[in-house]
mmCIF file of C-alpha atoms in Angstrom:
data_model
loop_
_atom_site.group_PDB
_atom_site.id
_atom_site.type_symbol
_atom_site.label_atom_id
_atom_site.label_comp_id
_atom_site.label_asym_id
_atom_site.label_seq_id
_atom_site.Cartn_x
_atom_site.Cartn_y
_atom_site.Cartn_z
ATOM 1 C CA MET A 280 -13.239 17.956 9.828
ATOM 2 C CA THR A 281 -9.826 16.045 10.063
ATOM 3 C CA LEU A 282 -8.969 13.132 12.248
ATOM 4 C CA ALA A 283 -6.320 12.995 15.056
ATOM 5 C CA ARG A 284 -2.776 12.713 13.431
ATOM 6 C CA ASN A 285 -2.069 9.329 15.449
ATOM 7 C CA LEU A 286 -3.826 6.840 13.464
ATOM 8 C CA GLU A 287 -2.752 3.945 15.612
ATOM 9 C CA ALA A 288 -5.150 5.310 18.231
ATOM 10 C CA GLN A 289 -7.986 5.178 16.028
ATOM 11 C CA PRO A 290 -10.443 2.343 15.609
ATOM 12 C CA TYR A 291 -10.311 0.405 12.348
ATOM 13 C CA PRO A 292 -13.425 0.358 10.084
ATOM 14 C CA THR A 293 -13.540 -1.482 6.637
ATOM 15 C CA THR A 294 -11.430 0.112 4.221
ATOM 16 C CA VAL A 295 -11.833 -0.013 0.209
ATOM 17 C CA PHE A 296 -9.888 -3.165 0.304
ATOM 18 C CA ASP A 297 -12.675 -4.808 2.248
ATOM 19 C CA THR A 298 -15.361 -3.808 -0.057
ATOM 20 C CA GLU A 299 -17.144 -6.572 -2.260
ATOM 21 C CA GLU A 300 -16.292 -4.631 -5.338
ATOM 22 C CA TRP A 301 -12.528 -4.802 -4.409
ATOM 23 C CA LEU A 302 -12.452 -8.398 -3.592
ATOM 24 C CA ASP A 303 -14.453 -9.201 -6.895
ATOM 25 C CA ALA A 304 -11.679 -7.232 -8.848
ATOM 26 C CA TRP A 305 -9.023 -9.361 -7.057
ATOM 27 C CA THR A 306 -10.301 -12.446 -8.265
ATOM 28 C CA ARG A 307 -9.934 -11.244 -11.665
ATOM 29 C CA ALA A 308 -6.221 -9.749 -10.993
ATOM 30 C CA THR A 309 -3.407 -11.743 -12.774
ATOM 31 C CA ILE A 310 -0.229 -10.089 -11.448
ATOM 32 C CA GLU A 311 -0.121 -12.763 -8.684
ATOM 33 C CA ARG A 312 0.035 -16.485 -9.416
ATOM 34 C CA GLN A 313 -2.742 -17.751 -7.043
ATOM 35 C CA ARG A 314 -5.875 -19.567 -6.484
ATOM 36 C CA VAL A 315 -8.674 -18.198 -4.669
ATOM 37 C CA ILE A 316 -9.653 -20.263 -1.836
ATOM 38 C CA ASP A 317 -12.472 -18.285 -0.193
ATOM 39 C CA PRO A 318 -13.421 -15.003 -1.615
ATOM 40 C CA GLY A 319 -15.198 -13.800 1.264
ATOM 41 C CA ARG A 320 -14.902 -10.546 3.146
ATOM 42 C CA ALA A 321 -11.385 -11.918 4.832
ATOM 43 C CA PRO A 322 -10.336 -13.424 1.533
ATOM 44 C CA ARG A 323 -7.894 -16.414 1.417
ATOM 45 C CA TYR A 324 -5.547 -17.067 -1.440
ATOM 46 C CA LEU A 325 -3.296 -19.801 -2.243
ATOM 47 C CA LEU A 326 -0.377 -17.778 -3.159
ATOM 48 C CA GLU A 327 2.557 -19.554 -5.642
ATOM 49 C CA HIS A 328 3.744 -16.330 -6.566
ATOM 50 C CA SER A 329 3.561 -12.242 -6.076
ATOM 51 C CA PRO A 330 5.911 -9.969 -7.597
ATOM 52 C CA PHE A 331 5.162 -7.595 -4.675
ATOM 53 C CA TRP A 332 6.407 -10.549 -2.077
ATOM 54 C CA GLN A 333 9.549 -10.867 -4.518
ATOM 55 C CA GLY A 334 10.159 -7.105 -4.291
ATOM 56 C CA TYR A 335 10.619 -7.497 -0.372
ATOM 57 C CA GLU A 336 12.976 -10.560 -0.926
ATOM 58 C CA ASP A 337 14.965 -8.790 -3.394
ATOM 59 C CA GLU A 338 15.285 -5.551 -1.342
ATOM 60 C CA THR A 339 16.480 -7.363 1.558
ATOM 61 C CA GLY A 340 18.606 -9.894 -0.212
ATOM 62 C CA SER A 341 17.039 -12.867 1.684
ATOM 63 C CA GLY A 342 16.227 -15.200 -1.083
ATOM 64 C CA PRO A 343 12.969 -17.009 -1.504
ATOM 65 C CA VAL A 344 11.449 -17.235 1.735
ATOM 66 C CA PHE A 345 8.918 -20.031 0.707
ATOM 67 C CA ASP A 346 9.466 -22.932 -1.273
ATOM 68 C CA ARG A 347 5.756 -24.143 -1.219
ATOM 69 C CA PRO A 348 2.643 -22.134 -1.990
ATOM 70 C CA VAL A 349 1.464 -20.057 1.123
ATOM 71 C CA LEU A 350 -2.133 -19.604 2.051
ATOM 72 C CA THR A 351 -2.781 -15.704 2.743
ATOM 73 C CA ILE A 352 -5.487 -13.916 4.396
ATOM 74 C CA GLY A 353 -5.633 -10.995 2.397
ATOM 75 C CA SER A 354 -3.351 -9.888 -0.602
ATOM 76 C CA VAL A 355 -0.014 -8.127 -0.091
ATOM 77 C CA TYR A 356 -1.596 -5.837 -2.925
ATOM 78 C CA SER A 357 -4.252 -4.597 -0.606
ATOM 79 C CA VAL A 358 -2.534 -1.870 1.719
ATOM 80 C CA PHE A 359 -4.595 -2.847 4.472
ATOM 81 C CA GLY A 360 -5.368 -6.249 5.641
ATOM 82 C CA PRO A 361 -8.930 -7.035 7.214
ATOM 83 C CA ALA A 362 -8.234 -5.127 10.377
ATOM 84 C CA TYR A 363 -11.891 -4.514 11.154
ATOM 85 C CA LEU A 364 -11.896 -8.179 12.380
ATOM 86 C CA ALA A 365 -9.622 -7.412 15.405
ATOM 87 C CA GLY A 366 -12.313 -6.464 17.617
ATOM 88 C CA ASP A 367 -14.467 -9.569 17.152
ATOM 89 C CA SER A 368 -12.102 -12.460 19.100
ATOM 90 C CA ALA A 369 -14.507 -15.042 17.868
ATOM 91 C CA ALA A 370 -14.162 -14.078 14.232
ATOM 92 C CA VAL A 371 -10.479 -14.144 14.122
ATOM 93 C CA ALA A 372 -10.161 -17.432 16.197
ATOM 94 C CA THR A 373 -12.418 -19.201 13.428
ATOM 95 C CA LEU A 374 -10.619 -17.804 10.905
ATOM 96 C CA VAL A 375 -7.209 -18.546 11.832
ATOM 97 C CA ASP A 376 -8.162 -21.956 12.943
ATOM 98 C CA ASP A 377 -9.947 -22.792 9.535
ATOM 99 C CA ALA A 378 -7.080 -21.337 7.288
ATOM 100 C CA ARG A 379 -4.474 -23.341 9.242
ATOM 101 C CA ALA A 380 -6.501 -26.439 8.825
ATOM 102 C CA GLN A 381 -6.873 -25.477 5.078
ATOM 103 C CA ALA A 382 -3.032 -24.891 4.859
ATOM 104 C CA ARG A 383 -2.137 -28.572 6.330
ATOM 105 C CA ASP A 384 -4.874 -30.044 3.796
ATOM 106 C CA LEU A 385 -3.209 -28.003 0.673
ATOM 107 C CA GLY A 386 0.469 -28.684 1.743
ATOM 108 C CA ALA A 387 0.923 -24.763 2.197
ATOM 109 C CA ALA A 388 3.720 -23.339 3.947
ATOM 110 C CA GLY A 389 1.475 -21.987 6.891
ATOM 111 C CA VAL A 390 -0.787 -18.989 6.860
ATOM 112 C CA LEU A 391 0.130 -15.349 6.311
ATOM 113 C CA VAL A 392 -2.034 -12.531 7.425
ATOM 114 C CA PHE A 393 -1.272 -9.390 5.202
ATOM 115 C CA ASN A 394 -0.814 -5.716 6.279
ATOM 116 C CA LEU A 395 -2.448 -4.969 9.879
ATOM 117 C CA PRO A 396 -1.668 -1.566 11.593
ATOM 118 C CA PRO A 397 -0.067 -2.175 14.821
ATOM 119 C CA GLU A 398 -3.193 -2.020 17.139
ATOM 120 C CA PRO A 399 -5.490 -4.475 15.290
ATOM 121 C CA ALA A 400 -2.211 -6.945 14.906
ATOM 122 C CA ARG A 401 -1.992 -6.522 18.734
ATOM 123 C CA GLN A 402 -5.709 -7.579 19.047
ATOM 124 C CA TRP A 403 -5.514 -10.521 16.496
ATOM 125 C CA ALA A 404 -2.111 -11.620 18.201
ATOM 126 C CA ALA A 405 -3.779 -11.723 21.786
ATOM 127 C CA VAL A 406 -6.675 -14.006 20.276
ATOM 128 C CA ARG A 407 -4.167 -16.404 18.126
ATOM 129 C CA ARG A 408 -0.635 -15.603 18.739
ATOM 130 C CA PRO A 409 1.437 -15.826 15.670
ATOM 131 C CA ASP A 410 4.622 -17.767 15.047
ATOM 132 C CA VAL A 411 6.386 -14.870 13.261
ATOM 133 C CA PHE A 412 5.638 -10.898 13.390
ATOM 134 C CA ALA A 413 7.089 -9.315 10.294
ATOM 135 C CA ARG A 414 7.024 -5.463 9.540
ATOM 136 C CA LEU A 415 6.340 -5.797 5.943
ATOM 137 C CA ASP A 416 5.721 -2.085 4.937
ATOM 138 C CA THR A 417 4.794 1.273 5.993
ATOM 139 C CA ALA A 418 1.684 3.123 5.132
ATOM 140 C CA TYR A 419 1.754 7.135 4.446
ATOM 141 C CA TYR A 420 -0.918 9.400 4.835
ATOM 142 C CA LYS A 421 -1.692 13.148 5.429
ATOM 143 C CA ASN A 422 -4.939 14.778 6.911
ATOM 144 C CA PRO A 423 -6.064 17.510 4.346
ATOM 145 C CA GLY A 424 -6.328 20.875 6.003
ATOM 146 C CA SER A 425 -4.425 20.145 9.036
ATOM 147 C CA GLY A 426 -1.165 21.362 9.984
ATOM 148 C CA PRO A 427 0.440 24.984 9.854
ATOM 149 C CA ASP A 428 0.128 25.113 5.882
ATOM 150 C CA PRO A 429 -3.321 24.977 4.447
ATOM 151 C CA VAL A 430 -2.385 22.379 1.652
ATOM 152 C CA MET A 431 0.921 20.720 2.667
ATOM 153 C CA GLY A 432 0.304 20.443 6.191
ATOM 154 C CA GLU A 433 3.112 19.801 8.365
ATOM 155 C CA VAL A 434 6.238 19.799 6.368
ATOM 156 C CA PRO A 435 10.123 20.966 7.434
ATOM 157 C CA ARG A 436 10.392 24.501 6.247
ATOM 158 C CA ARG A 437 13.021 23.804 3.695
ATOM 159 C CA LYS A 438 11.022 20.760 2.235
ATOM 160 C CA ARG A 439 8.120 22.803 2.225
ATOM 161 C CA THR A 440 9.487 25.714 0.176
ATOM 162 C CA ASP A 441 10.977 23.310 -2.280
ATOM 163 C CA TRP A 442 7.721 21.464 -2.628
ATOM 164 C CA ARG A 443 5.948 24.723 -3.553
ATOM 165 C CA ARG A 444 8.576 25.941 -5.766
ATOM 166 C CA ARG A 445 8.426 22.739 -7.885
ATOM 167 C CA TRP A 446 4.660 22.900 -7.982
ATOM 168 C CA ARG A 447 4.746 26.610 -9.010
ATOM 169 C CA ARG A 448 7.373 25.825 -11.749
ATOM 170 C CA ALA A 449 4.967 23.009 -13.030
ATOM 171 C CA THR A 450 1.954 25.444 -13.138
ATOM 172 C CA GLU A 451 3.666 28.158 -14.847
ATOM 173 C CA LYS A 452 4.827 25.592 -17.463
ATOM 174 C CA ASN A 453 1.034 24.720 -17.830
ATOM 175 C CA VAL A 454 0.934 21.031 -16.474
ATOM 176 C CA LYS A 455 -2.305 20.004 -15.501
ATOM 177 C CA LEU A 456 -3.996 17.672 -13.581
ATOM 178 C CA VAL A 457 -6.458 15.549 -14.749
ATOM 179 C CA GLU A 458 -8.885 13.064 -13.289
ATOM 180 C CA GLU A 459 -10.812 10.549 -14.937
ATOM 181 C CA THR A 460 -12.812 7.605 -14.260
ATOM 182 C CA GLY A 461 -14.491 4.755 -16.258
ATOM 183 C CA PRO A 462 -13.811 4.167 -19.926
ATOM 184 C CA ALA A 463 -11.890 7.731 -19.906
ATOM 185 C CA ALA A 464 -9.623 6.170 -17.347
ATOM 186 C CA ALA A 465 -9.259 2.867 -19.003
ATOM 187 C CA ALA A 466 -7.960 4.481 -21.979
ATOM 188 C CA HIS A 467 -4.871 5.385 -20.297
ATOM 189 C CA ILE A 468 -4.060 1.668 -19.003
ATOM 190 C CA ASP A 469 -1.101 1.283 -20.889
ATOM 191 C CA ARG A 470 0.609 4.648 -20.269
ATOM 192 C CA VAL A 471 -0.235 4.095 -16.481
ATOM 193 C CA LEU A 472 1.267 0.709 -16.657
ATOM 194 C CA GLU A 473 4.366 1.760 -18.324
ATOM 195 C CA LEU A 474 4.962 4.592 -15.521
ATOM 196 C CA CYS A 475 3.909 2.413 -12.532
ATOM 197 C CA ASN A 476 6.367 -0.543 -13.461
ATOM 198 C CA GLY A 477 8.935 2.119 -14.509
ATOM 199 C CA SER A 478 8.839 3.478 -11.077
ATOM 200 C CA ALA A 479 8.888 0.020 -9.240
ATOM 201 C CA VAL A 480 11.935 -1.056 -11.418
ATOM 202 C CA LYS A 481 13.783 2.529 -10.822
ATOM 203 C CA HIS A 482 13.465 1.564 -7.140
ATOM 204 C CA GLY A 483 15.067 -1.805 -7.727
ATOM 205 C CA TRP A 484 11.784 -3.647 -7.815
ATOM 206 C CA PRO A 485 9.991 -6.035 -10.429
ATOM 207 C CA GLY A 486 7.364 -4.625 -12.265
ATOM 208 C CA LEU A 487 4.457 -4.798 -9.877
ATOM 209 C CA TYR A 488 1.241 -4.346 -12.094
ATOM 210 C CA ASP A 489 -0.078 -5.579 -15.402
ATOM 211 C CA ALA A 490 -2.837 -4.571 -17.591
ATOM 212 C CA PRO A 491 -5.413 -7.012 -16.777
ATOM 213 C CA THR A 492 -5.016 -6.149 -12.988
ATOM 214 C CA LEU A 493 -5.337 -2.306 -13.680
ATOM 215 C CA ALA A 494 -8.392 -2.976 -15.789
ATOM 216 C CA ALA A 495 -9.966 -5.056 -13.041
ATOM 217 C CA VAL A 496 -9.162 -2.152 -10.458
ATOM 218 C CA LEU A 497 -10.374 0.552 -12.484
ATOM 219 C CA ALA A 498 -13.447 -1.138 -13.199
ATOM 220 C CA THR A 499 -14.355 -0.684 -9.554
ATOM 221 C CA PRO A 500 -16.939 2.217 -8.551
ATOM 222 C CA TYR A 501 -13.960 3.811 -6.364
ATOM 223 C CA ALA A 502 -11.173 3.843 -8.884
ATOM 224 C CA SER A 503 -9.976 6.668 -10.868
ATOM 225 C CA VAL A 504 -6.572 7.883 -12.911
ATOM 226 C CA ILE A 505 -5.016 10.825 -11.802
ATOM 227 C CA ARG A 506 -2.529 12.256 -14.201
ATOM 228 C CA ALA A 507 -0.340 15.124 -14.836
ATOM 229 C CA GLU A 508 -0.473 16.086 -18.478
ATOM 230 C CA TRP A 509 1.875 18.367 -20.242
ATOM 231 C CA GLU A 510 2.069 19.168 -23.855
ATOM 232 C CA GLY A 511 -0.501 16.452 -24.475
ATOM 233 C CA ALA A 512 1.545 13.773 -22.837
ATOM 234 C CA THR A 513 0.957 12.046 -19.518
ATOM 235 C CA ILE A 514 4.053 12.657 -17.347
ATOM 236 C CA GLY A 515 2.786 11.229 -14.251
ATOM 237 C CA ALA A 516 -0.322 9.206 -13.083
ATOM 238 C CA PHE A 517 -1.867 7.508 -9.683
ATOM 239 C CA VAL A 518 -4.291 4.767 -9.768
ATOM 240 C CA ALA A 519 -6.448 6.109 -7.058
ATOM 241 C CA LEU A 520 -9.353 4.799 -4.936
ATOM 242 C CA GLU A 521 -11.854 6.966 -3.114
ATOM 243 C CA TYR A 522 -13.750 5.482 -0.361
ATOM 244 C CA ASP A 523 -15.270 6.360 3.028
ATOM 245 C CA ARG A 524 -13.713 9.941 3.131
ATOM 246 C CA ARG A 525 -10.199 8.839 2.232
ATOM 247 C CA LEU A 526 -8.587 8.920 -1.209
ATOM 248 C CA TYR A 527 -6.152 5.835 -1.536
ATOM 249 C CA LEU A 528 -2.891 6.538 -3.977
ATOM 250 C CA TRP A 529 -2.767 2.686 -4.996
ATOM 251 C CA ALA A 530 -0.179 2.751 -7.548
ATOM 252 C CA GLY A 531 1.655 5.415 -9.356
ATOM 253 C CA GLY A 532 4.732 6.723 -11.342
ATOM 254 C CA THR A 533 6.117 9.515 -13.180
ATOM 255 C CA ASP A 534 8.052 9.911 -16.483
ATOM 256 C CA PRO A 535 12.024 10.362 -15.513
ATOM 257 C CA SER A 536 12.786 11.676 -18.803
ATOM 258 C CA VAL A 537 11.283 15.235 -17.888
ATOM 259 C CA TYR A 538 12.532 15.499 -14.375
ATOM 260 C CA GLY A 539 15.148 18.251 -15.564
ATOM 261 C CA GLU A 540 11.949 20.689 -16.713
ATOM 262 C CA VAL A 541 9.160 19.803 -14.568
ATOM 263 C CA SER A 542 8.517 17.440 -11.444
ATOM 264 C CA ALA A 543 5.449 15.571 -11.886
ATOM 265 C CA TYR A 544 5.695 14.062 -8.517
ATOM 266 C CA PRO A 545 5.725 17.119 -6.213
ATOM 267 C CA PHE A 546 3.056 19.077 -8.377
ATOM 268 C CA MET A 547 0.602 16.147 -8.293
ATOM 269 C CA LEU A 548 0.957 15.777 -4.628
ATOM 270 C CA TYR A 549 0.111 19.303 -4.117
ATOM 271 C CA GLU A 550 -2.555 19.382 -6.413
ATOM 272 C CA ILE A 551 -4.044 16.040 -4.804
ATOM 273 C CA MET A 552 -3.681 17.551 -1.083
ATOM 274 C CA ALA A 553 -5.433 20.853 -2.322
ATOM 275 C CA MET A 554 -8.335 18.520 -3.968
ATOM 276 C CA GLY A 555 -8.442 16.680 -0.441
ATOM 277 C CA VAL A 556 -9.187 20.100 1.332
ATOM 278 C CA ASP A 557 -11.918 21.211 -1.323
ATOM 279 C CA ARG A 558 -13.733 17.672 -1.352
ATOM 280 C CA GLY A 559 -13.544 17.127 2.381
ATOM 281 C CA TRP A 560 -11.263 13.899 2.434
ATOM 282 C CA ASP A 561 -10.341 12.859 6.230
ATOM 283 C CA ILE A 562 -7.256 10.997 4.794
ATOM 284 C CA VAL A 563 -5.259 11.201 1.811
ATOM 285 C CA GLU A 564 -3.311 7.481 2.144
ATOM 286 C CA PHE A 565 -0.018 7.925 0.098
ATOM 287 C CA GLY A 566 0.647 4.083 -0.071
ATOM 288 C CA ARG A 567 3.831 2.579 0.527
ATOM 289 C CA GLY A 568 7.612 2.639 -0.459
ATOM 290 C CA ASN A 569 9.800 5.608 -1.202
ATOM 291 C CA ASP A 570 10.075 6.001 2.458
ATOM 292 C CA ARG A 571 12.702 8.870 2.561
ATOM 293 C CA PHE A 572 10.651 11.127 0.393
ATOM 294 C CA LYS A 573 7.523 10.713 2.350
ATOM 295 C CA LYS A 574 9.089 11.313 5.624
ATOM 296 C CA GLN A 575 10.806 14.359 4.408
ATOM 297 C CA HIS A 576 7.639 15.635 3.271
ATOM 298 C CA GLY A 577 5.666 15.498 6.552
ATOM 299 C CA PHE A 578 3.726 12.026 5.593
ATOM 300 C CA GLY A 579 2.721 10.080 8.840
ATOM 301 C CA GLY A 580 3.480 6.682 8.896
ATOM 302 C CA LEU A 581 1.467 3.527 9.974
ATOM 303 C CA HIS A 582 3.586 0.302 10.272
ATOM 304 C CA LEU A 583 1.972 -2.552 8.492
ATOM 305 C CA TRP A 584 2.344 -6.123 10.151
ATOM 306 C CA GLY A 585 2.218 -9.649 8.397
ATOM 307 C CA LEU A 586 1.227 -12.440 11.081
ATOM 308 C CA TRP A 587 2.611 -16.063 10.143
ATOM 309 C CA TYR A 588 1.216 -19.009 11.494
ATOM 310 C CA SER A 589 2.561 -22.419 10.735
ATOM 311 C CA ALA A 590 0.684 -25.234 9.367
ATOM 312 C CA GLU A 591 3.028 -27.915 10.818
ATOM 313 C CA PRO A 592 5.132 -27.722 13.769
ATOM 314 C CA GLY A 593 8.443 -28.357 11.799
ATOM 315 C CA ASP A 594 7.783 -25.295 9.594
ATOM 316 C CA VAL A 595 8.727 -22.931 12.554
ATOM 317 C CA GLU A 596 12.335 -23.583 12.223
ATOM 318 C CA VAL A 597 12.276 -23.652 8.440
ATOM 319 C CA TYR A 598 10.200 -20.460 7.694
ATOM 320 C CA GLY A 599 10.530 -18.327 11.047
ATOM 321 C CA PRO A 600 13.938 -17.372 10.650
ATOM 322 C CA ARG A 601 13.525 -16.581 7.016
ATOM 323 C CA LEU A 602 10.546 -14.347 7.559
ATOM 324 C CA THR A 603 12.677 -12.686 10.451
ATOM 325 C CA ALA A 604 15.151 -12.124 8.157
ATOM 326 C CA VAL A 605 12.869 -10.018 5.680
ATOM 327 C CA HIS A 606 11.468 -8.366 8.905
ATOM 328 C CA ASP A 607 14.900 -7.113 9.850
ATOM 329 C CA GLY A 608 16.017 -6.282 6.437
ATOM 330 C CA LEU A 609 13.020 -4.187 5.425
ATOM 331 C CA VAL A 610 13.109 -2.115 8.750
ATOM 332 C CA THR A 611 16.660 -1.344 7.993
ATOM 333 C CA GLU A 612 15.932 -0.438 4.315
ATOM 334 C CA ALA A 613 13.200 1.759 5.107
ATOM 335 C CA GLY A 614 15.094 3.505 8.111
ATOM 336 C CA TYR A 615 13.421 2.313 10.964
ATOM 337 C CA GLU A 616 16.457 0.755 12.793
ATOM 338 C CA GLY A 617 15.587 -0.402 16.231
ATOM 339 C CA LEU A 618 11.764 -1.009 15.269
ATOM 340 C CA GLU A 619 10.844 -3.992 17.848
ATOM 341 C CA GLN A 620 9.531 -7.047 16.060
ATOM 342 C CA ARG A 621 6.300 -7.431 18.036
ATOM 343 C CA PRO A 622 3.459 -4.892 17.846
#
């Protein structure tokens, strides 16, 4: 069974980022400088610094958006925010009102709700209209087993031929896909960290991960390391999360020194899509970033919206234009010119 390709029309159940295990892991993550205000299922953090948020600022050349900590609902590292709340208007109203009051008490630069897909963002905004909507990212996905190709699905013919060629060349050179969990996965943290941060830096972003954060995530029951291994070396790796018939490729990177000989990235994606068919996953979530590659290879995209609520009336004129500039810049950088600002 596969889901319809238009995920925007689907209801939004809880994701792996709403589970107790993920939320507990994020209280132990050290990559963001923050204080846990409320660790509940729609967690609140007083965020002082995030390399992921800095990446948005760097990519758009906006400069720092916030000159004070901001109270967030969810983390930008959670690919999806608490979209499951969207159908409960009373819960949304209480959450936003309480968070705004906390932001005022804490002297924070308002409240930022992270990573709601379009329909939950619309429902959320109908209950409590934000001061700013900002499309911060796009989550990419494929439905294993759907489309004209049994593994790759819907891909333009030229890219489909190239993708299969790169996969076949890697298999002929004896590149292997290895999936590991628990201590076996944790044993590769240093190499995974090197590859993931190297990929971020290559694309002009800061290093997005650190070892304690990867260790916390890999300690959850949903996590694994999926590696491309060649001649005894790890040349590519994903930190993956499997939950509710979905595989989330949360972090990843490949070794650029072998690009001329083997293509680890296309190889791993092909093998993972084939794995999805065999294991009955409804969706492979391919995460965010690298928009051009993902669109060219037929991955569907789901825009993720940030909703910002001012704590004090005067904050709107200070932070509103800065957040709007980030939205405009990210839309252009990702190749989505003309995307309207409001869901």
